[in-house]
Short mmCIF file of C-alpha atoms in Angstrom, two decimals:
data_model
loop_
_atom_site.label_atom_id
_atom_site.label_comp_id
_atom_site.label_asym_id
_atom_site.label_seq_id
_atom_site.Cartn_x
_atom_site.Cartn_y
_atom_site.Cartn_z
CA MET A 525 -9.37 -41.23 3.26
CA ILE A 526 -9.80 -38.38 0.80
CA PHE A 527 -10.31 -35.22 2.83
CA VAL A 528 -12.04 -32.27 1.18
CA THR A 529 -11.92 -28.87 2.84
CA VAL A 530 -13.20 -25.44 1.85
CA GLY A 531 -11.74 -23.47 4.78
CA THR A 532 -13.39 -21.61 7.62
CA ASP A 533 -14.51 -18.47 5.87
CA LEU A 534 -16.99 -19.13 3.02
CA PRO A 535 -18.61 -22.19 1.39
CA PHE A 536 -17.35 -23.47 -1.98
CA ASP A 537 -20.17 -25.58 -3.37
CA ARG A 538 -18.68 -25.75 -6.88
CA LEU A 539 -15.71 -27.74 -5.51
CA VAL A 540 -17.68 -30.05 -3.22
CA ARG A 541 -20.40 -30.69 -5.81
CA THR A 542 -17.79 -31.80 -8.35
CA VAL A 543 -16.19 -34.18 -5.84
CA ASP A 544 -19.63 -35.45 -4.72
CA ASP A 545 -20.66 -36.23 -8.34
CA TRP A 546 -17.32 -37.89 -9.03
CA ALA A 547 -17.47 -40.00 -5.85
CA SER A 548 -20.99 -41.12 -6.71
CA GLU A 549 -20.03 -42.13 -10.26
CA ARG A 550 -16.86 -43.90 -9.17
CA LYS A 551 -18.60 -45.50 -6.15
CA ARG A 552 -16.04 -44.04 -3.72
CA THR A 553 -16.92 -44.38 -0.04
CA ASP A 554 -13.68 -42.98 1.32
CA VAL A 555 -14.39 -39.27 1.01
CA TYR A 556 -15.06 -36.87 3.88
CA ALA A 557 -15.75 -33.18 3.32
CA GLN A 558 -15.73 -30.07 5.46
CA ILE A 559 -18.20 -28.00 3.44
CA GLY A 560 -18.63 -24.72 5.31
CA TYR A 561 -21.95 -23.04 6.11
CA THR A 562 -24.09 -23.65 3.04
CA GLU A 563 -27.67 -24.73 2.43
CA TRP A 564 -26.70 -27.20 -0.26
CA ARG A 565 -26.00 -30.76 0.89
CA PRO A 566 -23.82 -33.41 -0.81
CA LYS A 567 -25.83 -36.49 -1.88
CA HIS A 568 -23.18 -39.14 -1.71
CA ILE A 569 -20.16 -38.25 0.42
CA ARG A 570 -19.98 -37.84 4.22
CA PHE A 571 -19.65 -34.25 5.36
CA SER A 572 -19.64 -31.70 8.14
CA PRO A 573 -20.05 -27.92 7.82
CA PHE A 574 -17.30 -27.07 10.23
CA LEU A 575 -14.52 -28.81 12.17
CA GLU A 576 -12.88 -27.62 15.39
CA PRO A 577 -9.10 -27.14 15.02
CA GLU A 578 -8.40 -30.50 16.74
CA GLU A 579 -10.89 -32.46 14.61
CA PHE A 580 -9.51 -30.75 11.53
CA ARG A 581 -5.97 -31.79 12.45
CA ARG A 582 -7.16 -35.37 12.98
CA CYS A 583 -8.83 -35.53 9.55
CA PHE A 584 -5.76 -34.02 7.97
CA ASN A 585 -3.55 -36.56 9.71
CA GLU A 586 -5.67 -39.49 8.50
CA ALA A 587 -6.02 -38.26 4.93
CA THR A 588 -4.13 -39.90 2.09
CA THR A 589 -5.01 -36.97 -0.18
CA VAL A 590 -6.38 -33.49 0.45
CA ILE A 591 -8.66 -31.69 -1.99
CA ALA A 592 -9.19 -28.04 -1.19
CA HIS A 593 -9.78 -24.45 -2.14
CA ALA A 594 -6.54 -22.58 -2.80
CA GLY A 595 -6.39 -21.25 0.74
CA MET A 596 -2.94 -20.55 2.09
CA GLY A 597 -3.61 -22.18 5.47
CA THR A 598 -4.69 -25.47 3.93
CA ILE A 599 -1.85 -25.47 1.42
CA LEU A 600 0.77 -24.77 4.09
CA SER A 601 -0.70 -27.48 6.32
CA ALA A 602 -0.57 -30.02 3.49
CA LEU A 603 3.03 -29.12 2.64
CA GLN A 604 4.09 -29.22 6.30
CA TRP A 605 2.40 -32.59 6.88
CA GLY A 606 3.60 -34.05 3.59
CA LYS A 607 0.08 -34.68 2.23
CA PRO A 608 -0.57 -34.70 -1.52
CA ILE A 609 -2.89 -31.77 -2.21
CA LEU A 610 -5.07 -30.89 -5.19
CA VAL A 611 -6.56 -27.39 -5.16
CA MET A 612 -9.16 -25.48 -7.15
CA PRO A 613 -9.05 -21.68 -6.71
CA ARG A 614 -12.16 -19.80 -5.65
CA LEU A 615 -13.26 -17.18 -8.17
CA ALA A 616 -14.44 -13.73 -7.12
CA SER A 617 -16.29 -13.59 -10.45
CA LEU A 618 -18.53 -16.38 -9.09
CA GLN A 619 -18.84 -14.72 -5.67
CA GLU A 620 -16.77 -17.49 -4.12
CA HIS A 621 -14.40 -15.00 -2.54
CA ARG A 622 -14.00 -11.26 -2.16
CA ASN A 623 -11.09 -10.88 -4.60
CA GLU A 624 -9.08 -13.06 -7.02
CA HIS A 625 -6.08 -13.66 -4.81
CA GLN A 626 -6.70 -17.45 -4.77
CA LEU A 627 -6.26 -17.51 -8.52
CA ALA A 628 -2.96 -15.63 -8.12
CA THR A 629 -1.83 -17.92 -5.30
CA ALA A 630 -2.68 -21.03 -7.32
CA ARG A 631 -0.86 -19.78 -10.42
CA HIS A 632 2.29 -18.82 -8.53
CA LEU A 633 2.45 -21.95 -6.40
CA ALA A 634 1.80 -24.18 -9.43
CA LYS A 635 4.69 -22.40 -11.18
CA LEU A 636 6.92 -23.10 -8.15
CA GLY A 637 5.84 -26.74 -8.39
CA LYS A 638 4.41 -26.76 -4.85
CA VAL A 639 0.80 -27.82 -5.52
CA GLU A 640 -1.34 -29.54 -8.14
CA VAL A 641 -3.97 -27.10 -9.43
CA ALA A 642 -7.24 -27.72 -11.25
CA PHE A 643 -8.44 -24.38 -12.59
CA ASP A 644 -12.01 -25.53 -13.32
CA GLU A 645 -14.44 -28.41 -12.72
CA LYS A 646 -13.43 -30.28 -15.87
CA ALA A 647 -9.75 -30.19 -14.85
CA LEU A 648 -10.77 -31.19 -11.33
CA ARG A 649 -12.65 -34.28 -12.60
CA SER A 650 -9.66 -35.23 -14.68
CA SER A 651 -7.27 -34.85 -11.71
CA LEU A 652 -9.63 -36.81 -9.44
CA ASP A 653 -9.44 -39.77 -11.81
CA ARG A 654 -5.66 -39.64 -11.54
CA LEU A 655 -5.47 -39.14 -7.76
CA SER A 656 -3.18 -42.10 -7.19
CA GLU A 657 -0.57 -40.37 -9.36
CA LEU A 658 -0.55 -37.29 -7.16
CA THR A 659 2.73 -37.30 -5.30
CA VAL A 660 3.85 -35.23 -2.38
CA ARG A 661 5.59 -32.16 -3.71
CA ASN A 662 8.58 -31.01 -1.73
CA THR A 663 7.58 -31.22 1.93
CA ILE A 664 8.52 -27.97 3.60
CA THR A 665 10.26 -27.43 6.92
CA PRO A 666 8.14 -26.39 9.93
CA HIS A 667 9.38 -22.82 9.73
CA ALA A 668 9.89 -19.87 7.41
CA SER A 669 13.04 -19.31 5.36
CA PRO A 670 16.16 -18.67 7.49
CA ALA A 671 16.60 -15.30 5.72
CA LEU A 672 13.20 -14.06 6.86
CA ILE A 673 13.62 -15.44 10.39
CA GLY A 674 17.04 -13.81 10.63
CA ALA A 675 15.78 -10.42 9.43
CA LEU A 676 12.90 -10.50 11.92
CA GLN A 677 15.13 -11.58 14.78
CA GLU A 678 17.56 -8.78 14.03
CA PHE A 679 14.75 -6.23 13.99
CA ILE A 680 13.10 -7.52 17.19
CA ASN A 681 16.35 -7.54 19.16
CA HIS A 682 18.21 -4.59 17.71
CA GLY A 683 15.55 -2.41 16.14
CA ARG A 684 17.16 -2.55 12.71
CA ALA A 685 16.78 -4.82 9.71
CA MET B 1489 16.02 -1.41 25.88
CA PRO B 1490 18.29 -2.89 28.59
CA GLU B 1491 20.16 -5.94 27.28
CA SER B 1492 19.16 -7.99 30.31
CA ARG B 1493 15.41 -7.77 29.73
CA LYS B 1494 13.72 -10.09 27.27
CA PRO B 1495 11.82 -8.23 24.54
CA LYS B 1496 8.06 -8.57 24.96
CA VAL B 1497 6.47 -9.54 21.65
CA LEU B 1498 2.79 -9.46 20.75
CA ALA B 1499 2.27 -11.85 17.82
CA LEU B 1500 -1.21 -11.19 16.44
CA SER B 1501 -3.19 -12.47 13.48
CA SER B 1502 -6.54 -13.52 12.02
CA GLY B 1503 -7.28 -17.23 11.58
CA GLY B 1504 -6.55 -19.79 8.88
CA GLY B 1505 -3.52 -19.05 6.72
CA HIS B 1506 -2.65 -15.87 8.65
CA TRP B 1507 -2.25 -17.86 11.87
CA ILE B 1508 -0.34 -20.69 10.21
CA GLN B 1509 2.12 -18.20 8.74
CA LEU B 1510 2.58 -16.51 12.11
CA LEU B 1511 3.44 -19.92 13.61
CA ARG B 1512 6.07 -20.45 10.91
CA LEU B 1513 7.80 -17.26 12.11
CA ARG B 1514 8.20 -18.55 15.68
CA PRO B 1515 11.98 -19.05 15.61
CA ALA B 1516 12.25 -15.26 15.20
CA PHE B 1517 10.82 -14.90 18.72
CA ALA B 1518 13.53 -16.98 20.40
CA GLY B 1519 14.65 -15.36 23.61
CA CYS B 1520 11.53 -13.20 23.79
CA SER B 1521 8.50 -13.25 26.02
CA VAL B 1522 5.61 -13.79 23.59
CA LEU B 1523 1.86 -13.28 23.79
CA TYR B 1524 -0.04 -14.87 20.89
CA ALA B 1525 -3.33 -13.18 20.01
CA THR B 1526 -5.70 -14.64 17.43
CA VAL B 1527 -9.37 -15.19 16.67
CA ARG B 1528 -10.07 -18.83 17.66
CA PRO B 1529 -9.64 -20.35 21.15
CA GLY B 1530 -8.82 -23.74 19.57
CA TYR B 1531 -5.54 -22.36 18.20
CA ALA B 1532 -4.06 -22.29 21.71
CA ALA B 1533 -3.19 -25.96 21.12
CA ASP B 1534 -0.67 -24.83 18.48
CA VAL B 1535 1.39 -22.89 21.04
CA PRO B 1536 1.43 -25.06 24.17
CA GLY B 1537 3.04 -23.37 27.13
CA ALA B 1538 2.92 -19.92 25.56
CA ARG B 1539 0.71 -17.02 26.63
CA PHE B 1540 -2.38 -16.91 24.42
CA CYS B 1541 -5.47 -14.73 24.13
CA VAL B 1542 -8.44 -14.41 21.81
CA ILE B 1543 -9.29 -11.22 19.91
CA PRO B 1544 -12.51 -10.52 17.99
CA ASP B 1545 -12.30 -11.27 14.27
CA SER B 1546 -13.34 -8.67 11.72
CA ASN B 1547 -13.06 -7.66 8.09
CA ARG B 1548 -13.95 -4.58 6.08
CA TRP B 1549 -17.46 -5.80 5.29
CA HIS B 1550 -18.70 -5.66 8.87
CA LYS B 1551 -18.22 -2.19 10.33
CA ILE B 1552 -19.55 -2.92 13.83
CA ARG B 1553 -17.26 -5.91 14.18
CA LEU B 1554 -14.35 -3.80 12.97
CA LEU B 1555 -15.07 -1.32 15.73
CA HIS B 1556 -15.30 -4.11 18.30
CA SER B 1557 -11.98 -5.55 17.09
CA ALA B 1558 -10.30 -2.15 17.15
CA VAL B 1559 -11.40 -1.33 20.69
CA SER B 1560 -10.40 -4.76 22.05
CA ILE B 1561 -7.00 -4.54 20.43
CA PHE B 1562 -6.37 -1.02 21.73
CA LEU B 1563 -7.21 -2.15 25.26
CA LEU B 1564 -4.97 -5.20 24.82
CA LEU B 1565 -2.05 -2.96 23.90
CA LEU B 1566 -2.63 -0.68 26.89
CA ARG B 1567 -2.76 -3.69 29.20
CA GLU B 1568 0.20 -5.62 27.81
CA LYS B 1569 2.53 -2.80 26.68
CA PRO B 1570 4.59 -4.99 24.34
CA ASP B 1571 7.96 -3.83 23.00
CA VAL B 1572 7.22 -5.20 19.54
CA ILE B 1573 4.05 -6.07 17.63
CA ILE B 1574 4.24 -8.47 14.70
CA SER B 1575 1.30 -9.36 12.48
CA THR B 1576 0.66 -11.43 9.37
CA GLY B 1577 -2.74 -9.68 8.90
CA ALA B 1578 -5.49 -9.18 8.33
CA ALA B 1579 -7.73 -6.36 9.63
CA PRO B 1580 -7.05 -6.98 13.35
CA GLY B 1581 -3.34 -6.85 12.54
CA TYR B 1582 -3.82 -3.50 10.84
CA PHE B 1583 -5.39 -2.09 14.01
CA ALA B 1584 -2.62 -3.50 16.18
CA ILE B 1585 0.04 -1.83 14.04
CA ARG B 1586 -1.82 1.49 13.75
CA PHE B 1587 -2.40 1.73 17.50
CA GLY B 1588 1.03 0.34 18.22
CA ARG B 1589 2.64 3.16 16.27
CA PHE B 1590 0.49 5.67 18.14
CA LEU B 1591 1.66 4.17 21.45
CA GLY B 1592 5.34 4.20 20.45
CA ILE B 1593 5.64 0.42 20.06
CA LYS B 1594 7.90 -1.10 17.35
CA THR B 1595 5.75 -2.64 14.64
CA ILE B 1596 6.27 -5.37 12.03
CA TRP B 1597 3.86 -6.28 9.20
CA VAL B 1598 4.45 -9.44 7.18
CA ASP B 1599 1.99 -9.49 4.28
CA SER B 1600 0.44 -12.90 3.70
CA VAL B 1601 2.18 -15.14 1.16
CA ALA B 1602 -1.29 -15.65 -0.36
CA ASN B 1603 -0.99 -12.15 -1.81
CA ALA B 1604 1.20 -13.14 -4.71
CA GLU B 1605 0.29 -10.46 -7.23
CA GLU B 1606 -0.47 -7.42 -5.12
CA LEU B 1607 -0.31 -6.46 -1.47
CA SER B 1608 -3.42 -7.07 0.64
CA LEU B 1609 -5.60 -4.04 1.34
CA SER B 1610 -4.56 -3.94 5.01
CA GLY B 1611 -0.98 -4.43 3.89
CA GLN B 1612 -1.17 -1.37 1.66
CA LYS B 1613 -2.84 0.80 4.30
CA VAL B 1614 -0.52 -0.24 7.11
CA GLY B 1615 2.65 0.84 5.27
CA PRO B 1616 3.10 4.30 6.84
CA TYR B 1617 2.65 2.81 10.34
CA ALA B 1618 4.81 -0.31 10.18
CA ASP B 1619 8.45 0.13 11.18
CA PHE B 1620 9.30 -3.08 9.34
CA TRP B 1621 6.96 -3.50 6.36
CA LEU B 1622 7.42 -6.80 4.50
CA THR B 1623 6.08 -8.62 1.48
CA GLN B 1624 6.81 -12.32 0.89
CA TRP B 1625 7.13 -11.98 -2.88
CA GLU B 1626 10.23 -10.33 -4.30
CA HIS B 1627 8.43 -8.86 -7.31
CA LEU B 1628 6.14 -6.89 -4.96
CA ALA B 1629 8.97 -5.12 -3.14
CA LYS B 1630 9.33 -1.37 -3.82
CA PRO B 1631 12.03 1.23 -3.07
CA HIS B 1632 9.98 2.84 -0.26
CA GLY B 1633 8.59 -0.45 0.96
CA PRO B 1634 7.34 -3.00 1.36
CA ILE B 1635 10.67 -4.86 1.39
CA PHE B 1636 11.41 -8.52 0.72
CA ARG B 1637 13.52 -10.62 3.05
CA GLY B 1638 12.20 -14.13 2.40
CA SER B 1639 8.99 -16.07 2.81
CA VAL B 1640 7.28 -18.61 5.00
CA LEU B 1641 7.64 -21.27 2.29
#
C-alpha cells in the first residue's frame, strides 16, 4: 500500500493532487491518503482527512512506501520503521506553511542521504514513476545519538552539562 | 537534591515531530520519575506505564489559545513541582520553560531538528530562560548558546 500523509497541522493539496492524478493515469488502486482538513477531494484515490494515532500507526505499518510533506514527525517515523519515504516540502510562498523550514529540512536531510526529496510536482511525478527503486535509507535506532542522551542525563542528574 | 531521591522530570511538547523527538530522548530519563505532557490523548499509547497528561495546544497565531495553554501549564507546574523540565517545543514548551525558570525549576530546551537553518522562534525567545539551551545542528551553535551536543537522528 502506498500511504500518503500531509501531517496533522495543515492540508497540502498540491502534494495529494499530484499523487491523485498520477494514480489515476497509472491505474493504481493501492494508494491511501491522509489529506488533512481541506475542501478539495481526491477523485481517484481512497482518503481520510485525519487519522487517530493508532490508525496512523497501522497505516504506516502496512505501507510499502510513504509519500509525505517534509514534516519531521513523519520522516522520523519512516526512518525508525524502515519505510522508504519520498517527501515534497511545503512552501510558505504558497501558504502551505507558516515559514520555509520544511524546505531547509528537506535540503539538509537530502544532503545527509536520509530521505528522497522531490522539490516540485514535476520531480514528484518523476519519482512516483520510479517508486520501486526507492530503497530504505539507513534505518535509524529508536533513540537519539548517545552524545545527546549522555549530555542530557548528566544535566538532569548533576545539574551540569 | 538528595542522592536517594529520583529526579522528577516533566517532559513536555507539542504534537507531531516535537513529540516524536521527545520520545527519542527517553533514555536520558532513566532512573527518573517522569510525567509526559503533550497535546493529544492518543499519544499516551507511546509511553505505556508512564504518567501522562494532556495540555492545550497553541501557536502564536491564536492568542486566546496561547493564554489558555500558558495558564494550564503554569497550574501544572504548581501541582507537579518537577525538578527538571525538558521540552522539544513548540509554544507550550516555551511557557513551561519560562514559568519553570520563574519557579526555580531546572530547564532544558532542545530545539527541533526540523529547524536546520535557523532556530525556531520559541527556541530563540526561550534562550535566556533555559538552563540547558540546545540546538540539534552544529552550525547553529553560538558562543553564548544555543549549544550543540548531538541530535535525535
